[in-house]
Amino acid sequence: MGIRAHHSEPTDPELLEWLVHTVDLVLGQGPVIMVALIGVVVIAIPLAITVLALRRRGGRQA
C-alpha cells in the first residue's frame, strides 16, 4: 500500500493556474514583468547575503 498522487503533474495544476491568475490581477502586468521581478529577487538574495557577510567580517583579513 502506498500513497498515490491525484494527478501526474509535479504541482497541482488548479493551484498553479489560480496563483498565476491572482498574481496577474494584483500586479496588472504581463508575464515579462513577473519573470523580471523573480529574476531580481533571485539575484538580490545572494547579493544581500554576500554584502552582510562582508560587513560583518569588517576589516579582518581571511
PDB file of N, CA and C in Angstrom:
ATOM      1  N   MET A   1       0.847  -1.180   0.000  1.00  0.00           N
ATOM      2  CA  MET A   1       0.000   0.000   0.000  1.00  0.00           C
ATOM      3  C   MET A   1       0.893   1.245   0.000  1.00  0.00           C
ATOM      4  N   GLY A   2       0.613   2.160  -0.868  1.00  0.00           N
ATOM      5  CA  GLY A   2       1.403   3.381  -0.945  1.00  0.00           C
ATOM      6  C   GLY A   2       0.514   4.588  -1.156  1.00  0.00           C
ATOM      7  N   ILE A   3       1.137   5.733  -1.110  1.00  0.00           N
ATOM      8  CA  ILE A   3       0.407   6.982  -1.328  1.00  0.00           C
ATOM      9  C   ILE A   3       0.384   7.252  -2.824  1.00  0.00           C
ATOM     10  N   ARG A   4      -0.792   7.466  -3.356  1.00  0.00           N
ATOM     11  CA  ARG A   4      -0.918   7.747  -4.777  1.00  0.00           C
ATOM     12  C   ARG A   4      -1.290   9.213  -4.973  1.00  0.00           C
ATOM     13  N   ALA A   5      -0.662   9.800  -5.959  1.00  0.00           N
ATOM     14  CA  ALA A   5      -0.958  11.195  -6.280  1.00  0.00           C
ATOM     15  C   ALA A   5      -2.301  11.276  -7.003  1.00  0.00           C
ATOM     16  N   HIS A   6      -2.984  12.393  -6.844  1.00  0.00           N
ATOM     17  CA  HIS A   6      -4.265  12.559  -7.524  1.00  0.00           C
ATOM     18  C   HIS A   6      -4.104  13.121  -8.929  1.00  0.00           C
ATOM     19  N   HIS A   7      -2.871  13.443  -9.310  1.00  0.00           N
ATOM     20  CA  HIS A   7      -2.575  13.871 -10.668  1.00  0.00           C
ATOM     21  C   HIS A   7      -1.119  13.549 -10.963  1.00  0.00           C
ATOM     22  N   SER A   8      -0.763  13.499 -12.236  1.00  0.00           N
ATOM     23  CA  SER A   8       0.588  13.094 -12.620  1.00  0.00           C
ATOM     24  C   SER A   8       1.574  14.258 -12.658  1.00  0.00           C
ATOM     25  N   GLU A   9       1.095  15.489 -12.603  1.00  0.00           N
ATOM     26  CA  GLU A   9       1.965  16.650 -12.670  1.00  0.00           C
ATOM     27  C   GLU A   9       2.696  16.847 -11.343  1.00  0.00           C
ATOM     28  N   PRO A  10       3.887  17.490 -11.388  1.00  0.00           N
ATOM     29  CA  PRO A  10       4.627  17.723 -10.139  1.00  0.00           C
ATOM     30  C   PRO A  10       3.952  18.745  -9.224  1.00  0.00           C
ATOM     31  N   THR A  11       3.118  19.605  -9.782  1.00  0.00           N
ATOM     32  CA  THR A  11       2.373  20.574  -8.971  1.00  0.00           C
ATOM     33  C   THR A  11       0.889  20.435  -9.286  1.00  0.00           C
ATOM     34  N   ASP A  12       0.081  20.953  -8.413  1.00  0.00           N
ATOM     35  CA  ASP A  12      -1.364  20.926  -8.620  1.00  0.00           C
ATOM     36  C   ASP A  12      -1.707  21.930  -9.718  1.00  0.00           C
ATOM     37  N   PRO A  13      -2.198  21.488 -10.866  1.00  0.00           N
ATOM     38  CA  PRO A  13      -2.455  22.414 -11.971  1.00  0.00           C
ATOM     39  C   PRO A  13      -3.508  23.471 -11.644  1.00  0.00           C
ATOM     40  N   GLU A  14      -4.510  23.123 -10.850  1.00  0.00           N
ATOM     41  CA  GLU A  14      -5.533  24.106 -10.484  1.00  0.00           C
ATOM     42  C   GLU A  14      -4.951  25.186  -9.581  1.00  0.00           C
ATOM     43  N   LEU A  15      -4.120  24.788  -8.627  1.00  0.00           N
ATOM     44  CA  LEU A  15      -3.486  25.753  -7.736  1.00  0.00           C
ATOM     45  C   LEU A  15      -2.546  26.664  -8.510  1.00  0.00           C
ATOM     46  N   LEU A  16      -1.762  26.089  -9.410  1.00  0.00           N
ATOM     47  CA  LEU A  16      -0.831  26.885 -10.205  1.00  0.00           C
ATOM     48  C   LEU A  16      -1.578  27.888 -11.079  1.00  0.00           C
ATOM     49  N   GLU A  17      -2.671  27.453 -11.687  1.00  0.00           N
ATOM     50  CA  GLU A  17      -3.478  28.360 -12.511  1.00  0.00           C
ATOM     51  C   GLU A  17      -4.056  29.493 -11.664  1.00  0.00           C
ATOM     52  N   TRP A  18      -4.529  29.164 -10.466  1.00  0.00           N
ATOM     53  CA  TRP A  18      -5.081  30.183  -9.570  1.00  0.00           C
ATOM     54  C   TRP A  18      -4.002  31.180  -9.149  1.00  0.00           C
ATOM     55  N   LEU A  19      -2.810  30.681  -8.809  1.00  0.00           N
ATOM     56  CA  LEU A  19      -1.722  31.572  -8.406  1.00  0.00           C
ATOM     57  C   LEU A  19      -1.335  32.531  -9.526  1.00  0.00           C
ATOM     58  N   VAL A  20      -1.183  32.003 -10.729  1.00  0.00           N
ATOM     59  CA  VAL A  20      -0.815  32.847 -11.869  1.00  0.00           C
ATOM     60  C   VAL A  20      -1.894  33.893 -12.120  1.00  0.00           C
ATOM     61  N   HIS A  21      -3.147  33.487 -12.075  1.00  0.00           N
ATOM     62  CA  HIS A  21      -4.254  34.415 -12.295  1.00  0.00           C
ATOM     63  C   HIS A  21      -4.284  35.501 -11.216  1.00  0.00           C
ATOM     64  N   THR A  22      -4.094  35.111  -9.956  1.00  0.00           N
ATOM     65  CA  THR A  22      -4.129  36.066  -8.847  1.00  0.00           C
ATOM     66  C   THR A  22      -2.984  37.065  -8.933  1.00  0.00           C
ATOM     67  N   VAL A  23      -1.798  36.589  -9.248  1.00  0.00           N
ATOM     68  CA  VAL A  23      -0.648  37.491  -9.369  1.00  0.00           C
ATOM     69  C   VAL A  23      -0.865  38.457 -10.524  1.00  0.00           C
ATOM     70  N   ASP A  24      -1.405  37.975 -11.633  1.00  0.00           N
ATOM     71  CA  ASP A  24      -1.701  38.861 -12.765  1.00  0.00           C
ATOM     72  C   ASP A  24      -2.718  39.933 -12.383  1.00  0.00           C
ATOM     73  N   LEU A  25      -3.722  39.563 -11.604  1.00  0.00           N
ATOM     74  CA  LEU A  25      -4.718  40.543 -11.169  1.00  0.00           C
ATOM     75  C   LEU A  25      -4.115  41.587 -10.235  1.00  0.00           C
ATOM     76  N   VAL A  26      -3.291  41.136  -9.305  1.00  0.00           N
ATOM     77  CA  VAL A  26      -2.715  42.050  -8.316  1.00  0.00           C
ATOM     78  C   VAL A  26      -1.740  43.018  -8.977  1.00  0.00           C
ATOM     79  N   LEU A  27      -0.862  42.496  -9.806  1.00  0.00           N
ATOM     80  CA  LEU A  27       0.156  43.352 -10.417  1.00  0.00           C
ATOM     81  C   LEU A  27      -0.344  44.056 -11.668  1.00  0.00           C
ATOM     82  N   GLY A  28      -1.294  43.466 -12.346  1.00  0.00           N
ATOM     83  CA  GLY A  28      -1.826  44.078 -13.557  1.00  0.00           C
ATOM     84  C   GLY A  28      -0.824  44.131 -14.694  1.00  0.00           C
ATOM     85  N   GLN A  29       0.175  43.286 -14.637  1.00  0.00           N
ATOM     86  CA  GLN A  29       1.207  43.279 -15.670  1.00  0.00           C
ATOM     87  C   GLN A  29       1.278  41.901 -16.318  1.00  0.00           C
ATOM     88  N   GLY A  30       2.039  41.815 -17.388  1.00  0.00           N
ATOM     89  CA  GLY A  30       2.174  40.554 -18.110  1.00  0.00           C
ATOM     90  C   GLY A  30       3.265  39.669 -17.537  1.00  0.00           C
ATOM     91  N   PRO A  31       3.499  38.556 -18.195  1.00  0.00           N
ATOM     92  CA  PRO A  31       4.478  37.587 -17.707  1.00  0.00           C
ATOM     93  C   PRO A  31       5.917  38.098 -17.747  1.00  0.00           C
ATOM     94  N   VAL A  32       6.223  39.030 -18.634  1.00  0.00           N
ATOM     95  CA  VAL A  32       7.588  39.563 -18.708  1.00  0.00           C
ATOM     96  C   VAL A  32       7.943  40.284 -17.412  1.00  0.00           C
ATOM     97  N   ILE A  33       7.021  41.044 -16.871  1.00  0.00           N
ATOM     98  CA  ILE A  33       7.250  41.747 -15.610  1.00  0.00           C
ATOM     99  C   ILE A  33       7.459  40.747 -14.481  1.00  0.00           C
ATOM    100  N   MET A  34       6.669  39.676 -14.467  1.00  0.00           N
ATOM    101  CA  MET A  34       6.809  38.661 -13.421  1.00  0.00           C
ATOM    102  C   MET A  34       8.169  37.985 -13.491  1.00  0.00           C
ATOM    103  N   VAL A  35       8.613  37.641 -14.685  1.00  0.00           N
ATOM    104  CA  VAL A  35       9.920  36.997 -14.846  1.00  0.00           C
ATOM    105  C   VAL A  35      11.023  37.943 -14.396  1.00  0.00           C
ATOM    106  N   ALA A  36      10.918  39.212 -14.756  1.00  0.00           N
ATOM    107  CA  ALA A  36      11.918  40.192 -14.338  1.00  0.00           C
ATOM    108  C   ALA A  36      11.920  40.357 -12.824  1.00  0.00           C
ATOM    109  N   LEU A  37      10.746  40.416 -12.220  1.00  0.00           N
ATOM    110  CA  LEU A  37      10.646  40.563 -10.770  1.00  0.00           C
ATOM    111  C   LEU A  37      11.251  39.362 -10.047  1.00  0.00           C
ATOM    112  N   ILE A  38      10.933  38.174 -10.498  1.00  0.00           N
ATOM    113  CA  ILE A  38      11.501  36.969  -9.885  1.00  0.00           C
ATOM    114  C   ILE A  38      13.012  36.940 -10.089  1.00  0.00           C
ATOM    115  N   GLY A  39      13.479  37.351 -11.252  1.00  0.00           N
ATOM    116  CA  GLY A  39      14.921  37.410 -11.511  1.00  0.00           C
ATOM    117  C   GLY A  39      15.630  38.365 -10.576  1.00  0.00           C
ATOM    118  N   VAL A  40      15.033  39.517 -10.331  1.00  0.00           N
ATOM    119  CA  VAL A  40      15.625  40.488  -9.406  1.00  0.00           C
ATOM    120  C   VAL A  40      15.700  39.906  -8.000  1.00  0.00           C
ATOM    121  N   VAL A  41      14.658  39.234  -7.573  1.00  0.00           N
ATOM    122  CA  VAL A  41      14.656  38.624  -6.235  1.00  0.00           C
ATOM    123  C   VAL A  41      15.725  37.541  -6.141  1.00  0.00           C
ATOM    124  N   VAL A  42      15.844  36.718  -7.181  1.00  0.00           N
ATOM    125  CA  VAL A  42      16.831  35.636  -7.178  1.00  0.00           C
ATOM    126  C   VAL A  42      18.250  36.196  -7.105  1.00  0.00           C
ATOM    127  N   ILE A  43      18.499  37.304  -7.762  1.00  0.00           N
ATOM    128  CA  ILE A  43      19.829  37.922  -7.718  1.00  0.00           C
ATOM    129  C   ILE A  43      20.036  38.677  -6.410  1.00  0.00           C
ATOM    130  N   ALA A  44      19.015  39.329  -5.896  1.00  0.00           N
ATOM    131  CA  ALA A  44      19.151  40.175  -4.706  1.00  0.00           C
ATOM    132  C   ALA A  44      19.436  39.377  -3.437  1.00  0.00           C
ATOM    133  N   ILE A  45      18.871  38.202  -3.304  1.00  0.00           N
ATOM    134  CA  ILE A  45      19.056  37.433  -2.065  1.00  0.00           C
ATOM    135  C   ILE A  45      20.519  37.046  -1.855  1.00  0.00           C
ATOM    136  N   PRO A  46      21.196  36.379  -2.808  1.00  0.00           N
ATOM    137  CA  PRO A  46      22.607  36.059  -2.562  1.00  0.00           C
ATOM    138  C   PRO A  46      23.490  37.304  -2.476  1.00  0.00           C
ATOM    139  N   LEU A  47      23.129  38.341  -3.220  1.00  0.00           N
ATOM    140  CA  LEU A  47      23.895  39.585  -3.145  1.00  0.00           C
ATOM    141  C   LEU A  47      23.790  40.200  -1.755  1.00  0.00           C
ATOM    142  N   ALA A  48      22.602  40.213  -1.189  1.00  0.00           N
ATOM    143  CA  ALA A  48      22.413  40.744   0.163  1.00  0.00           C
ATOM    144  C   ALA A  48      23.162  39.906   1.191  1.00  0.00           C
ATOM    145  N   ILE A  49      23.137  38.597   1.041  1.00  0.00           N
ATOM    146  CA  ILE A  49      23.875  37.728   1.964  1.00  0.00           C
ATOM    147  C   ILE A  49      25.369  38.012   1.880  1.00  0.00           C
ATOM    148  N   THR A  50      25.881  38.189   0.672  1.00  0.00           N
ATOM    149  CA  THR A  50      27.303  38.487   0.492  1.00  0.00           C
ATOM    150  C   THR A  50      27.667  39.820   1.121  1.00  0.00           C
ATOM    151  N   VAL A  51      26.860  40.839   0.892  1.00  0.00           N
ATOM    152  CA  VAL A  51      27.134  42.164   1.464  1.00  0.00           C
ATOM    153  C   VAL A  51      27.106  42.103   2.985  1.00  0.00           C
ATOM    154  N   LEU A  52      26.115  41.432   3.546  1.00  0.00           N
ATOM    155  CA  LEU A  52      26.036  41.321   5.005  1.00  0.00           C
ATOM    156  C   LEU A  52      27.218  40.548   5.572  1.00  0.00           C
ATOM    157  N   ALA A  53      27.657  39.499   4.893  1.00  0.00           N
ATOM    158  CA  ALA A  53      28.811  38.727   5.360  1.00  0.00           C
ATOM    159  C   ALA A  53      30.074  39.572   5.320  1.00  0.00           C
ATOM    160  N   LEU A  54      30.243  40.360   4.261  1.00  0.00           N
ATOM    161  CA  LEU A  54      31.431  41.214   4.164  1.00  0.00           C
ATOM    162  C   LEU A  54      31.408  42.322   5.210  1.00  0.00           C
ATOM    163  N   ARG A  55      30.236  42.875   5.488  1.00  0.00           N
ATOM    164  CA  ARG A  55      30.134  43.912   6.524  1.00  0.00           C
ATOM    165  C   ARG A  55      30.427  43.342   7.895  1.00  0.00           C
ATOM    166  N   ARG A  56      29.943  42.132   8.143  1.00  0.00           N
ATOM    167  CA  ARG A  56      30.181  41.512   9.446  1.00  0.00           C
ATOM    168  C   ARG A  56      31.656  41.181   9.623  1.00  0.00           C
ATOM    169  N   ARG A  57      32.281  40.774   8.544  1.00  0.00           N
ATOM    170  CA  ARG A  57      33.700  40.436   8.593  1.00  0.00           C
ATOM    171  C   ARG A  57      34.534  41.671   8.909  1.00  0.00           C
ATOM    172  N   GLY A  58      34.062  42.806   8.453  1.00  0.00           N
ATOM    173  CA  GLY A  58      34.745  44.071   8.745  1.00  0.00           C
ATOM    174  C   GLY A  58      36.109  44.147   8.087  1.00  0.00           C
ATOM    175  N   GLY A  59      37.071  44.641   8.847  1.00  0.00           N
ATOM    176  CA  GLY A  59      38.421  44.820   8.314  1.00  0.00           C
ATOM    177  C   GLY A  59      39.298  43.601   8.458  1.00  0.00           C
ATOM    178  N   ARG A  60      38.762  42.534   9.032  1.00  0.00           N
ATOM    179  CA  ARG A  60      39.570  41.325   9.218  1.00  0.00           C
ATOM    180  C   ARG A  60      39.917  40.702   7.879  1.00  0.00           C
ATOM    181  N   GLN A  61      41.118  40.200   7.789  1.00  0.00           N
ATOM    182  CA  GLN A  61      41.560  39.514   6.581  1.00  0.00           C
ATOM    183  C   GLN A  61      41.398  38.013   6.761  1.00  0.00           C
ATOM    184  N   ALA A  62      41.147  37.316   5.669  1.00  0.00           N
ATOM    185  CA  ALA A  62      40.942  35.859   5.739  1.00  0.00           C
ATOM    186  C   ALA A  62      42.228  35.130   6.005  1.00  0.00           C
TER     187      ALA A  62
END
